[in-house]
Coordinates of C-alpha atoms and ligand atoms in Angstrom, one line a residue:
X24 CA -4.4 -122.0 151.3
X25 CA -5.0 -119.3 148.8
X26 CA -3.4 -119.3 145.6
X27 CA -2.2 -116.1 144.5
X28 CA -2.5 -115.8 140.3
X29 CA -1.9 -112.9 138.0
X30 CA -4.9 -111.5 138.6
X31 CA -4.9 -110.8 142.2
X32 CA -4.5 -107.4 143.3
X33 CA -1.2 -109.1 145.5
X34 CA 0.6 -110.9 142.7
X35 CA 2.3 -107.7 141.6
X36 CA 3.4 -107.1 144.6
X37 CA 4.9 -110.2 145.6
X38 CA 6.2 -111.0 141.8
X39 CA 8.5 -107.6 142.4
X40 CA 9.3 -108.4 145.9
X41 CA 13.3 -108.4 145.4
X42 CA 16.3 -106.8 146.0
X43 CA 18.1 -107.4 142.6
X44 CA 15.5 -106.1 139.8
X45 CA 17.9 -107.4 137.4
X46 CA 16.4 -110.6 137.3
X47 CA 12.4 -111.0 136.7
X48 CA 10.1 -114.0 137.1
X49 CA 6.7 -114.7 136.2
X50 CA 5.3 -117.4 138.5
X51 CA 1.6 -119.3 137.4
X52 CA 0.8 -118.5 141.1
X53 CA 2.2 -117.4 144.3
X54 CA 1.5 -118.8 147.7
X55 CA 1.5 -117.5 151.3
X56 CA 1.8 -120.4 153.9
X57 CA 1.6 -119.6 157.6
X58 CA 2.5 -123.0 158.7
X59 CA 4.7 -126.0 158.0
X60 CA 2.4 -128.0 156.6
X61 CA 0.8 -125.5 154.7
X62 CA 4.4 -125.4 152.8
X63 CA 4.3 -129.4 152.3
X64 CA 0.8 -129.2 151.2
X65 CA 2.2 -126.3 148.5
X66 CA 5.6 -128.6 147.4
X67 CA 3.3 -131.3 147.4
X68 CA 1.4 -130.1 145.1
X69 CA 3.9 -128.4 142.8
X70 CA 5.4 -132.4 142.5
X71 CA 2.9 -133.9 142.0
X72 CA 1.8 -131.5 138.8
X73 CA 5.1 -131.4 138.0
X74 CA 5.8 -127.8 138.6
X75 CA 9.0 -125.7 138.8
X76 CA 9.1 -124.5 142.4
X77 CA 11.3 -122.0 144.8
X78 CA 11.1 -120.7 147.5
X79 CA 11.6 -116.9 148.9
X80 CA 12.3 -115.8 152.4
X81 CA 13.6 -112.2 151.8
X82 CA 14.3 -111.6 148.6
X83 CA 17.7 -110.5 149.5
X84 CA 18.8 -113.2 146.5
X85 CA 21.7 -111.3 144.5
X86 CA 21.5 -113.8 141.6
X87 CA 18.5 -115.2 139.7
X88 CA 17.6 -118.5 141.6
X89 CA 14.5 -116.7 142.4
X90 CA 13.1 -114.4 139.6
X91 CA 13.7 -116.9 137.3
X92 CA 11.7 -116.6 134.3
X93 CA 11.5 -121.0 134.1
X94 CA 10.0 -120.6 137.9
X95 CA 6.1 -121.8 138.0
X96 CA 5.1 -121.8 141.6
X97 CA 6.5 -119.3 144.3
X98 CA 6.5 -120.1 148.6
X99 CA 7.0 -116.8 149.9
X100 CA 8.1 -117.1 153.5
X101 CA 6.6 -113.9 154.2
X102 CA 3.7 -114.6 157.1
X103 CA 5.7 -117.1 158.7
X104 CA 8.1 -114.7 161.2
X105 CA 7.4 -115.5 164.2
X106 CA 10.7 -115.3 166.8
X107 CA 10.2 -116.6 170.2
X108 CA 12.1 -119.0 172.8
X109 CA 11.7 -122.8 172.5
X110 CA 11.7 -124.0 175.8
X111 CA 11.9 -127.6 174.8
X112 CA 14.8 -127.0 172.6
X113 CA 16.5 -124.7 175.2
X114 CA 16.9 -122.4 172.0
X115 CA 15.5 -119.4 170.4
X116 CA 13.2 -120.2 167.6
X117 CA 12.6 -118.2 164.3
X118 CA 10.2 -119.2 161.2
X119 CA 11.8 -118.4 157.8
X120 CA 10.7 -115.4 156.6
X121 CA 11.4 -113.5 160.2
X122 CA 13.6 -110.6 158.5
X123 CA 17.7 -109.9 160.4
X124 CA 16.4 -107.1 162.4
X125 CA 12.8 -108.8 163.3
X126 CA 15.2 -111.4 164.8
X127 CA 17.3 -109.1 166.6
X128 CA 14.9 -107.0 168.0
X129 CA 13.1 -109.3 169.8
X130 CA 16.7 -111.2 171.0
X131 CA 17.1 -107.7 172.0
X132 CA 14.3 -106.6 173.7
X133 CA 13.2 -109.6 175.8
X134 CA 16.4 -110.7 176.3
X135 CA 19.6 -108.1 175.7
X136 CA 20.7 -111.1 173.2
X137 CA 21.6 -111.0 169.5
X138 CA 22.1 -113.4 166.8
X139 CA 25.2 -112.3 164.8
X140 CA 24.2 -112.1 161.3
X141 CA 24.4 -110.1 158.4
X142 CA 24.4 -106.1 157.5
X143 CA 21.2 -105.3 156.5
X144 CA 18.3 -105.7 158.7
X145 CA 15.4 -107.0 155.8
X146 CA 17.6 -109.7 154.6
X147 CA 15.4 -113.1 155.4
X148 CA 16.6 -115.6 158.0
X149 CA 15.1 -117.9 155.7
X150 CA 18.0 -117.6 152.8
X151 CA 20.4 -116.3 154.7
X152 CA 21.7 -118.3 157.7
X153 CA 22.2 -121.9 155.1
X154 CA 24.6 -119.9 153.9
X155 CA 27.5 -119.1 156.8
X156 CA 26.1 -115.7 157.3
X157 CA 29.1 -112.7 158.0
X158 CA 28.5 -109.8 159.6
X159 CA 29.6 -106.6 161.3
X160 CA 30.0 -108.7 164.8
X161 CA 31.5 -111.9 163.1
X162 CA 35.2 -111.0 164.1
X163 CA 33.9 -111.3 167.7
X164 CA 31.1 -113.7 167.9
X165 CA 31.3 -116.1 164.6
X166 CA 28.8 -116.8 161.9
X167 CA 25.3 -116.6 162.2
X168 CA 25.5 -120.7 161.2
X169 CA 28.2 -121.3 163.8
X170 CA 24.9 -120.8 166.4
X171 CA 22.5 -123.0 164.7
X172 CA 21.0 -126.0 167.1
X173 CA 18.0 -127.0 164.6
X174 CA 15.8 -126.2 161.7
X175 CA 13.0 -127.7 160.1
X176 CA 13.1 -128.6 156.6
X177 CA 10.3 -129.6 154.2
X178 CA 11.7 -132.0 151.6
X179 CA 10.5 -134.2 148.9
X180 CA 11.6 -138.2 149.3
X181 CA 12.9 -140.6 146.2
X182 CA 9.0 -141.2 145.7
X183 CA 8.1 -137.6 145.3
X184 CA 6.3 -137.0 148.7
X185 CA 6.7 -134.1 150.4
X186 CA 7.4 -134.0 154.1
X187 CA 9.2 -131.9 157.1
X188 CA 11.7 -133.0 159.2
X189 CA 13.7 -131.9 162.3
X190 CA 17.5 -131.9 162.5
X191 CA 19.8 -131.3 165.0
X192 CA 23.4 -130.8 165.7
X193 CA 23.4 -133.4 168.7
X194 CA 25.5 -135.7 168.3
X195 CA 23.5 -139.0 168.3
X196 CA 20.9 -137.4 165.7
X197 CA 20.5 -139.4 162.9
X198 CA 19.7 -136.4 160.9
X199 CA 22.9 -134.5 162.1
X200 CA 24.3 -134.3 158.5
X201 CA 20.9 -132.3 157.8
X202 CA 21.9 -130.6 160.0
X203 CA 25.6 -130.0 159.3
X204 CA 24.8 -128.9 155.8
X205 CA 22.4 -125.9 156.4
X206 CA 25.4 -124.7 158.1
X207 CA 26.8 -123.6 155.0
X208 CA 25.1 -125.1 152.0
X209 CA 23.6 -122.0 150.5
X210 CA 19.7 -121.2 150.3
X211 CA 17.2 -123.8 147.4
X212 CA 19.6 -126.8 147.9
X213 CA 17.7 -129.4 150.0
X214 CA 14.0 -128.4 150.6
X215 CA 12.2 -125.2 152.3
X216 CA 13.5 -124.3 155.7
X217 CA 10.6 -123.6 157.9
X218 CA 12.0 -123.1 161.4
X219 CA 15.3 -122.4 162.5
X220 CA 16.7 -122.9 166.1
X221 CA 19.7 -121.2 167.1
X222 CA 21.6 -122.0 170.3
X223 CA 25.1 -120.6 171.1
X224 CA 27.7 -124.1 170.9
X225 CA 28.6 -125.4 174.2
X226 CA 25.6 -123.7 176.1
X227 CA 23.2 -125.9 177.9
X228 CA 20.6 -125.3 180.4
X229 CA 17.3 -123.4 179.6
X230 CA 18.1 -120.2 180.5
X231 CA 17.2 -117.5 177.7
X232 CA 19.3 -115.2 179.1
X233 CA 22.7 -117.2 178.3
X234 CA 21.5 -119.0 175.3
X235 CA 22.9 -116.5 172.5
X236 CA 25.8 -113.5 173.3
X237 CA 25.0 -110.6 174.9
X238 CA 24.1 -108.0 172.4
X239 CA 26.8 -105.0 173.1
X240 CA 25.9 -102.2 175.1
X241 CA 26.8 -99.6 172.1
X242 CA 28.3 -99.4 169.0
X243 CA 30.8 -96.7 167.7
X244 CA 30.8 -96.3 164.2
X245 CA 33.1 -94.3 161.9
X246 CA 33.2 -93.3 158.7
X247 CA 36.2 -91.7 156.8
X248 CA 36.5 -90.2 153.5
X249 CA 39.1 -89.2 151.2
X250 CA 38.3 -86.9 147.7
X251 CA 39.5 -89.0 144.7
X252 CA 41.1 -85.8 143.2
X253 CA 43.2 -86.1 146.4
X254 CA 44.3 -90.1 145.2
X255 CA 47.0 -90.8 142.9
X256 CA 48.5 -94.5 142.3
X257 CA 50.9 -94.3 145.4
X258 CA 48.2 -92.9 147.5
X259 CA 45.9 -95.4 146.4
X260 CA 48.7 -98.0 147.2
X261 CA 49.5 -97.0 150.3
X262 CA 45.7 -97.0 151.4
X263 CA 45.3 -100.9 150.3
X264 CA 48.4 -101.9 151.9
X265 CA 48.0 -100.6 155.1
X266 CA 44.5 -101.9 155.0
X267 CA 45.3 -105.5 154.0
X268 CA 48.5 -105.6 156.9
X269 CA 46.0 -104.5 159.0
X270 CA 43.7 -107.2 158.1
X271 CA 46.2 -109.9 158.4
X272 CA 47.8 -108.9 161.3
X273 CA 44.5 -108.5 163.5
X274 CA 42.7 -111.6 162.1
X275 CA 44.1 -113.7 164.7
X276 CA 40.9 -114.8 167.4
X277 CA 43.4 -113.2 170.0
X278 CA 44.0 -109.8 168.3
X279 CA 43.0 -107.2 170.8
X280 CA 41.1 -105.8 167.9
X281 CA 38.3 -108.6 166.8
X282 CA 35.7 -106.3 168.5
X283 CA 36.5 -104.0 165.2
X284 CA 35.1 -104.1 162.1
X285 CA 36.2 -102.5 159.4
X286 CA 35.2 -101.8 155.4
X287 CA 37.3 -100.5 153.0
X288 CA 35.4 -98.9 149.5
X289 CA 37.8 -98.2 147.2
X290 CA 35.0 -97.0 144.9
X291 CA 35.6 -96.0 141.4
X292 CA 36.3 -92.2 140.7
X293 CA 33.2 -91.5 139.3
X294 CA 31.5 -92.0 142.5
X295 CA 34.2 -89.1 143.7
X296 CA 35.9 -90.5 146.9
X297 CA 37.2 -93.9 148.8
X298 CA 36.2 -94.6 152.1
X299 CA 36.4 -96.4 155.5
X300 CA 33.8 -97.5 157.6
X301 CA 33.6 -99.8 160.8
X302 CA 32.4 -99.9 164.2
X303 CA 33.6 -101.5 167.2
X304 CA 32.0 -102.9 170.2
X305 CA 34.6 -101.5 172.5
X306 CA 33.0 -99.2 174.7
X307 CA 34.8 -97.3 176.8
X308 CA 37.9 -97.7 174.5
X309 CA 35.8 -97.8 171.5
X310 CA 38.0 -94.2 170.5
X311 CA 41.3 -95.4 171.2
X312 CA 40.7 -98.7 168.9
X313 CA 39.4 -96.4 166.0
X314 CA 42.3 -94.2 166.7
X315 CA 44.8 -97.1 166.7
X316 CA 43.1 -98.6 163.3
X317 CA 43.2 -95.2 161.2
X318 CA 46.8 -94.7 162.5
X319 CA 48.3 -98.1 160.8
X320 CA 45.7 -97.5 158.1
X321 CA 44.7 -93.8 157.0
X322 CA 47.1 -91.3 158.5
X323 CA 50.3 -92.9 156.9
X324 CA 48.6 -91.3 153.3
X325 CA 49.5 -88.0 154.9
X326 CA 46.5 -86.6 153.1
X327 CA 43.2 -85.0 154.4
X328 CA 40.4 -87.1 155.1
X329 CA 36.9 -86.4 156.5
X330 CA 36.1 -88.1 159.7
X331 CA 32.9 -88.9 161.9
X332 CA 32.5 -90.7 164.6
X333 CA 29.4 -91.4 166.6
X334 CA 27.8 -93.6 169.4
X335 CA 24.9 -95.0 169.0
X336 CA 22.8 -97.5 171.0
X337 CA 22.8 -101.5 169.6
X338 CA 19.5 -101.8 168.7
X339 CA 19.3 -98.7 166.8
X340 CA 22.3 -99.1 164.9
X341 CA 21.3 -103.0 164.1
X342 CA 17.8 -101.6 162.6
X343 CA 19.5 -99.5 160.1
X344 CA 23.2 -99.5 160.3
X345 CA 24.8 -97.1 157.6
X346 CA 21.9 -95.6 156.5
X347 CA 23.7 -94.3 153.7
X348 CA 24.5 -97.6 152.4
X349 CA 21.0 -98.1 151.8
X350 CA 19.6 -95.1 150.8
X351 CA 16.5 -94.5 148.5
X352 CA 16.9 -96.3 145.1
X353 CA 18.6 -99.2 147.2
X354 CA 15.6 -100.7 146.8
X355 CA 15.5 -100.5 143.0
X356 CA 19.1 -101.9 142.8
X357 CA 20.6 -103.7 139.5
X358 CA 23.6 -104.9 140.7
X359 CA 26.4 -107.7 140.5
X360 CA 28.2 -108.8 143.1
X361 CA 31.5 -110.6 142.7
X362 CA 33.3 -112.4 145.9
X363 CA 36.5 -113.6 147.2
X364 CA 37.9 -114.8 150.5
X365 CA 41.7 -113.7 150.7
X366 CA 44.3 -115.8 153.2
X367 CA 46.4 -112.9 151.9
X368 CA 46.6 -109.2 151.2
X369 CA 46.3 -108.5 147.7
X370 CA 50.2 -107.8 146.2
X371 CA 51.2 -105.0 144.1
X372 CA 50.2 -106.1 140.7
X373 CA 46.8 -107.0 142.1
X374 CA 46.5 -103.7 143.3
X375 CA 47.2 -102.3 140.2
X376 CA 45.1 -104.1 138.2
X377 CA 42.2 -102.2 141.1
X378 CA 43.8 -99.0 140.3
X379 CA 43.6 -99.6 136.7
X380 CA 40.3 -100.2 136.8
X381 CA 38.8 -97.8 139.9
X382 CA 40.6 -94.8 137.9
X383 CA 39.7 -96.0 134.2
X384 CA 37.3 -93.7 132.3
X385 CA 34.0 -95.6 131.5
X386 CA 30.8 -94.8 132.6
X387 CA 30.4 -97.2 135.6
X388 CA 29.3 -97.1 139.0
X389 CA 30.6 -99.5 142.0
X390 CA 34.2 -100.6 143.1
X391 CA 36.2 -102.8 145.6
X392 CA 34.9 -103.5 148.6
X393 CA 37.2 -105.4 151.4
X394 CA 36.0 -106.2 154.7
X395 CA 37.8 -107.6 157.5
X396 CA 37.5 -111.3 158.7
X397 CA 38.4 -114.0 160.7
X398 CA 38.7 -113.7 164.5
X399 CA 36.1 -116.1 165.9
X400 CA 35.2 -117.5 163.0
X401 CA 38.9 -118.7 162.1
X402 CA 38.3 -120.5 165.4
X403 CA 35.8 -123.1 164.2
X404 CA 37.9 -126.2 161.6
X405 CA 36.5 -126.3 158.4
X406 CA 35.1 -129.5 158.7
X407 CA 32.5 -128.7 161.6
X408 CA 30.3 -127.1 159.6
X409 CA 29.8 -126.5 155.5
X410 CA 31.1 -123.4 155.9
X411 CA 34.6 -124.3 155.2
X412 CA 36.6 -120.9 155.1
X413 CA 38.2 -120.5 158.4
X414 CA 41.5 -119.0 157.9
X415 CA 40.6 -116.0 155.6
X416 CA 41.4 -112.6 156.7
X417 CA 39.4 -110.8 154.2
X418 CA 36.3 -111.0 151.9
X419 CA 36.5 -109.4 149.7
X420 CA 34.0 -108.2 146.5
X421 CA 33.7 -106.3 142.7
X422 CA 30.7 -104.8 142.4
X423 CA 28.9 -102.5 140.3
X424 CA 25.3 -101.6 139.9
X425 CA 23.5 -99.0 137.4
X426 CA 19.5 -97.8 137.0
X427 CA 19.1 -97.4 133.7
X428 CA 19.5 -100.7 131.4
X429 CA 21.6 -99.0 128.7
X430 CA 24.1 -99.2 131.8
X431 CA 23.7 -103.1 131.9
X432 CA 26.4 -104.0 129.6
X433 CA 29.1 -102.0 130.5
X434 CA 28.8 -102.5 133.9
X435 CA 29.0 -106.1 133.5
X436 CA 31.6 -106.1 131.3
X437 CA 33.8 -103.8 133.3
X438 CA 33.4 -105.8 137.1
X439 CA 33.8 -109.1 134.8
X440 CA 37.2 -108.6 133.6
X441 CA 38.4 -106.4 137.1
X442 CA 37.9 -109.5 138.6
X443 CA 39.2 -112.1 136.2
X444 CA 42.4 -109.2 136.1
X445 CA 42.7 -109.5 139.8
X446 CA 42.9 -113.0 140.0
X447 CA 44.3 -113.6 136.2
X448 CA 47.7 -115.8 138.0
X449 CA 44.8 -118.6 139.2
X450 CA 42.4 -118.3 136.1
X451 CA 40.2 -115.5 136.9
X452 CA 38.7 -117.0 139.7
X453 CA 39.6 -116.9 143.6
X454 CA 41.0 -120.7 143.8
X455 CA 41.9 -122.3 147.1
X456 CA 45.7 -121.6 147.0
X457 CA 47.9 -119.4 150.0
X458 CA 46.6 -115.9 149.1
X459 CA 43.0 -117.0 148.1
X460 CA 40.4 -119.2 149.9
X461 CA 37.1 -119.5 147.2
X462 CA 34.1 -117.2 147.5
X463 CA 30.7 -117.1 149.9
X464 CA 27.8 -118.7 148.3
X465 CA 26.0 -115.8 150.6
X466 CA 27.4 -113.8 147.4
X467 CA 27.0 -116.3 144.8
X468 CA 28.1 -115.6 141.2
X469 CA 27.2 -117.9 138.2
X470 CA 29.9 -116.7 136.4
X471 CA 32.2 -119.1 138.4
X472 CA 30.5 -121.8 136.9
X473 CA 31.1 -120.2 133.7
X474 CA 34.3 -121.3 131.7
X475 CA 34.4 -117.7 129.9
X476 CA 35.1 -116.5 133.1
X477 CA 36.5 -119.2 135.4
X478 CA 39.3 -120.5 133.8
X479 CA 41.0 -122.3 136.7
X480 CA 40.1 -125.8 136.0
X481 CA 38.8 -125.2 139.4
X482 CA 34.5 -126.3 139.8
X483 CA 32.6 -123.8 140.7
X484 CA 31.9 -126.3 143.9
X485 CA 35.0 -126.0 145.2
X486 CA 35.1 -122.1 145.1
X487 CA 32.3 -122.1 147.4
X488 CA 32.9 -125.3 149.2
X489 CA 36.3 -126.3 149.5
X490 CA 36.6 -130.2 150.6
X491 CA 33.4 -130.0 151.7
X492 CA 31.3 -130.6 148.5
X493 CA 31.6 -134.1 148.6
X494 CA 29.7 -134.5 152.1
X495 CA 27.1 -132.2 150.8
X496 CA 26.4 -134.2 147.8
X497 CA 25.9 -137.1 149.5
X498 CA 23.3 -134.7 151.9
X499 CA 21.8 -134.1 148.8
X500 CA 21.6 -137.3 147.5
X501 CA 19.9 -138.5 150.6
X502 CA 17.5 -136.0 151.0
X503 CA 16.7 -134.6 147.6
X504 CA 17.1 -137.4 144.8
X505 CA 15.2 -135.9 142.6
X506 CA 16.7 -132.5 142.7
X507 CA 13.3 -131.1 143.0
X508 CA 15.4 -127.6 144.8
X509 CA 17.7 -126.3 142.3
X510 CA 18.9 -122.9 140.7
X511 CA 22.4 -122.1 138.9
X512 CA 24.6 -123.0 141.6
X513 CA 22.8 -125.6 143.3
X514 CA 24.4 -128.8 144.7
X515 CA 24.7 -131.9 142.7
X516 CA 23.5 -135.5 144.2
X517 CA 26.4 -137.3 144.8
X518 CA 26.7 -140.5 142.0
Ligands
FAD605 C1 22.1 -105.6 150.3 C2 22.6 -106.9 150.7 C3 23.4 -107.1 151.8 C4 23.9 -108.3 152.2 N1 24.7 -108.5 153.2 C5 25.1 -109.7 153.6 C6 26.0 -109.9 154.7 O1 26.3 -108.9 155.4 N2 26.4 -111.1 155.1 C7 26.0 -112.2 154.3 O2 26.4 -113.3 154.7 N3 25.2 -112.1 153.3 C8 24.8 -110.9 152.9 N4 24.0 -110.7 151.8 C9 23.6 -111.9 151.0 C10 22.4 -112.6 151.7 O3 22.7 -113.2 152.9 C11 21.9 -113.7 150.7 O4 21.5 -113.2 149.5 C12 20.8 -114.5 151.3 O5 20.6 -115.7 150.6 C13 19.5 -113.7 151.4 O6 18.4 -114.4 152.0 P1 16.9 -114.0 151.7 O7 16.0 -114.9 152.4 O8 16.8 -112.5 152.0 O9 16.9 -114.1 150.1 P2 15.9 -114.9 149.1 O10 16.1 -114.1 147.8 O11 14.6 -115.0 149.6 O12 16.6 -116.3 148.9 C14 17.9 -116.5 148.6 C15 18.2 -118.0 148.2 O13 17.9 -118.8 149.4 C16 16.8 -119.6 149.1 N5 15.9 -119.6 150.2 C17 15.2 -118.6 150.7 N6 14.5 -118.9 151.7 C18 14.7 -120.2 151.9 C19 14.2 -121.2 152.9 N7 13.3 -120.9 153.8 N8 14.7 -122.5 152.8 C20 15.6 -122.8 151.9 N9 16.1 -122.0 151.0 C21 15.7 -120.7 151.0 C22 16.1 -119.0 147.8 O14 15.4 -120.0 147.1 C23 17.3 -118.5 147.1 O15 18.0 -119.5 146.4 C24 23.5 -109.5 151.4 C25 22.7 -109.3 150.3 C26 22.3 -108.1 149.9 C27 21.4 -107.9 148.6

């Protein structure tokens, strides 16, 4: 295998290859493996010389475990995205660096199937799936992890040899717990993930045609948007309310509604107007939903809103859904991204504290995103997998991003302290309590290990972990001793 130094006419390339520019790394050399043990041979040799070394699937990463200036040798996933179905597994298959919509067009195509997964379609398989995985169809069908059967991991033993492995969810697997942490553990925790398998729960029989959901026939999207000049504090009150009732009333798996998705921007005034935007699977009575939602949620404002509303075929929305979320310069984004899981709508002081901020004069860019929850995947216990957040009705996130670096500092100061604000009764962090639930370590956030910012007495593990940190640092302890994976947030051998 070829290694990929400075000098080669790729590096640059592949060095940049990232979503969040704010973080920049200068790997000795990069390499390209097309096959498992092309990835052993690579950790192998990173050990043995004693080498910093991560690995990249899509480079969807929002924090620095990545581009991280101490990194000295980089797997990039990249050429291994193959997707096909296993018939010896009675399961689809899909290498690492296959991309969301790779994945779900060829479910698609050969098979009307679909993995539920997250919202935009070049995220990588590889990074994203370890960690829970929400997405647009998670109120109906459940987390992308909640279908895993298998993956394939390459990890390093006590005695520094590298070597891949193959672990199931069956029961009598004696690598189950393996298993049971990539269902949740977050991505550079245990070893490279080479392969994953993915097999809907209960479903056996080799039948590709039944092994995942049926992908739905058509998606109706809407999109709704108030003027900020049109919002004042009870407006703006109103709007979150109705939005967060909403959200707890239709969270239940049994709510006629978890075909709906819905986001709520409540973007800072700068960027001129709030918004709504969702889509349901609903079909036929796809309308009626949408009408139903925006009567509990946007007409009780009583002020005028813009409003489309459009069908559109699955696989073409699933290739590039919103296309305005992720318009040119999206992929030159410096961003932060701050999460929360809520049990409970935010109350009146907390949505002050967003109105405060959404409506303060500073020169930022971003806001407060909400997006509904639960439904299937408050069906699962908390316990079955690592993702431990089943009873949360809404995730919810402060985020800001800027393009010029003079923009740096006050954006990060400003999302900092409207989050520690909005969560200032539990110590400025989202604790497991009745209204909050932790954070997704899909979205991780280093300053929760911080204790300038996390003041909770509450370890950044539990945030993202609940009462299931323990079991995964035993898993980590078993399968990486030497803590050879590790970034910022990474999970800690058990004693
Ligand atoms: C624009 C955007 C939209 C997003 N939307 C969603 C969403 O809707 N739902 C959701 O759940 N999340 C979402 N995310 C978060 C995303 O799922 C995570 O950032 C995920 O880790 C990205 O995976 P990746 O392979 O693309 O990233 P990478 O940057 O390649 O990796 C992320 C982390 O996983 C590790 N990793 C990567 N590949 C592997 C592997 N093969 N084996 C082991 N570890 C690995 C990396 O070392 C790193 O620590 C979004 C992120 C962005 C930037």
């Amino acid at each position: 295998m070829e290694k990929i130094t400075p000098t080669d006419i790729r590096y640059t390339d592949l060095a940049e290859k990232r979503f969040n520019k704010r973080f920049i790394g200068k790997p000795d050399y990069i390499y390209l493996p097309t096959t498992t043990a092309e990835v052993a041979a690579a950790v192998q040799e990173a050990v043995t010389h004693q080498k910093r070394v991560v690995v990249r699937s899509g480079g969807y990463c929002l924090e620095g475990f990545v581009a991280d200036p101490a990194v000295e040798v980089l797997i990039d996933m990249s050429l291994m995205r193959n997707v096909e179905y296993d018939a010896g597994k009675a399961a689809f298959v899909a290498e690492a660096g296959a991309t969301l919509g790779e994945i779900n067009r060829k479910l698609f195509l050969n098979w009307g199937a679909v993995l539920p997964s997250g919202e935009h379609p070049n995220i990588g398989v590889g990074g994203h799936v370890l960690g829970g995985a929400f997405g647009f169809l998670c109120r109906e069908y459940g987390l992308a992890a909640d279908y895993l059967y298998a993956l394939e991991l390459v990890a390093v033993d006590a005695s520094g040899k590298a070597h891949a492995v193959i672990a199931t969810r069956e029961e009598n697997d004696p690598h189950r717990e393996l298993w049971w942490a990539h269902t949740g553990c977050g991505g550079g925790n245990y070893g490279i993930v080479t392969r994953y398998w993915f097999r809907a729960p209960g479903v056996d029989g080799s039948d590709p045609y039944t092994t995942m959901p049926k992908a739905p026939a058509s998606i109706t999207t809407f999109r709704i948007g108030w003027d900020w000049k049109d919002i004042n504090e009870a407006a703006f009150h109103r709007l979150a309310k109705n939005f967060g009732a909403w959200s707890l009333e239709h969270s239940r798996p049994d709510s006629p509604f978890i075909q709906l998705f819905s986001l709520l921007f409540l973007n800072h005034r700068n960027i001129g107007k709030l918004e709504m935007k969702g889509l349901t699977t609903a079909g036929e009575n796809a309308i009626q939903q949408i009408d139903a939602h925006l009567a509990a949620v946007a007409e009780p404002l009583g002020l005028p809103y813009t409003r489309q509303i459009e069908q559109t075929p699955w696989l073409r929305f699933a290739l590039n859904p919103f296309p305005e979320l992720f318009q040119p310069g999206f992929d030159n984004a410096t961003a932060k991204v701050k999460d929360a899981f809520l049990r409970k709508p935010f109350s009146d002081s907390q949505i002050s504290t967003a109105y405060k901020y959404l409506s303060m004069d500073k020169p930022v860019f971003g806001g407060l995103g909400m997006a509904t929850y639960g439904g299937k995947v408050n069906t699962i216990a908390p316990g079955a997998t690592a993702s431990a957040q089943r009873d949360s009705i809404l995730d919810i996130a402060c985020n800001t991003g800027w393009g010029d670096p003079s923009g740096e500092a006050p954006s990060l100061e400003w999302v900092r302290h409207f989050y520690r604000e909005l969560f200032a009764a539990t110590g400025g962090v989202p604790v497991p309590n009745e209204q909050t639930a932790g954070s997704m370590i899909n979205h991780p956030d280093t300053d929760l290990a911080d204790p300038a910012w996390n003041k909770s007495g509450v370890p950044w593990s539990t945030l993202y972990y609940n009462d299931n940190y323990p079991r995964l640092q035993q898993v980590k302890r078993k399968w990486d001793l030497l803590n050879i994976f590790h970034h910022a947030l990474s999970i800690q051998a058990a004693e």
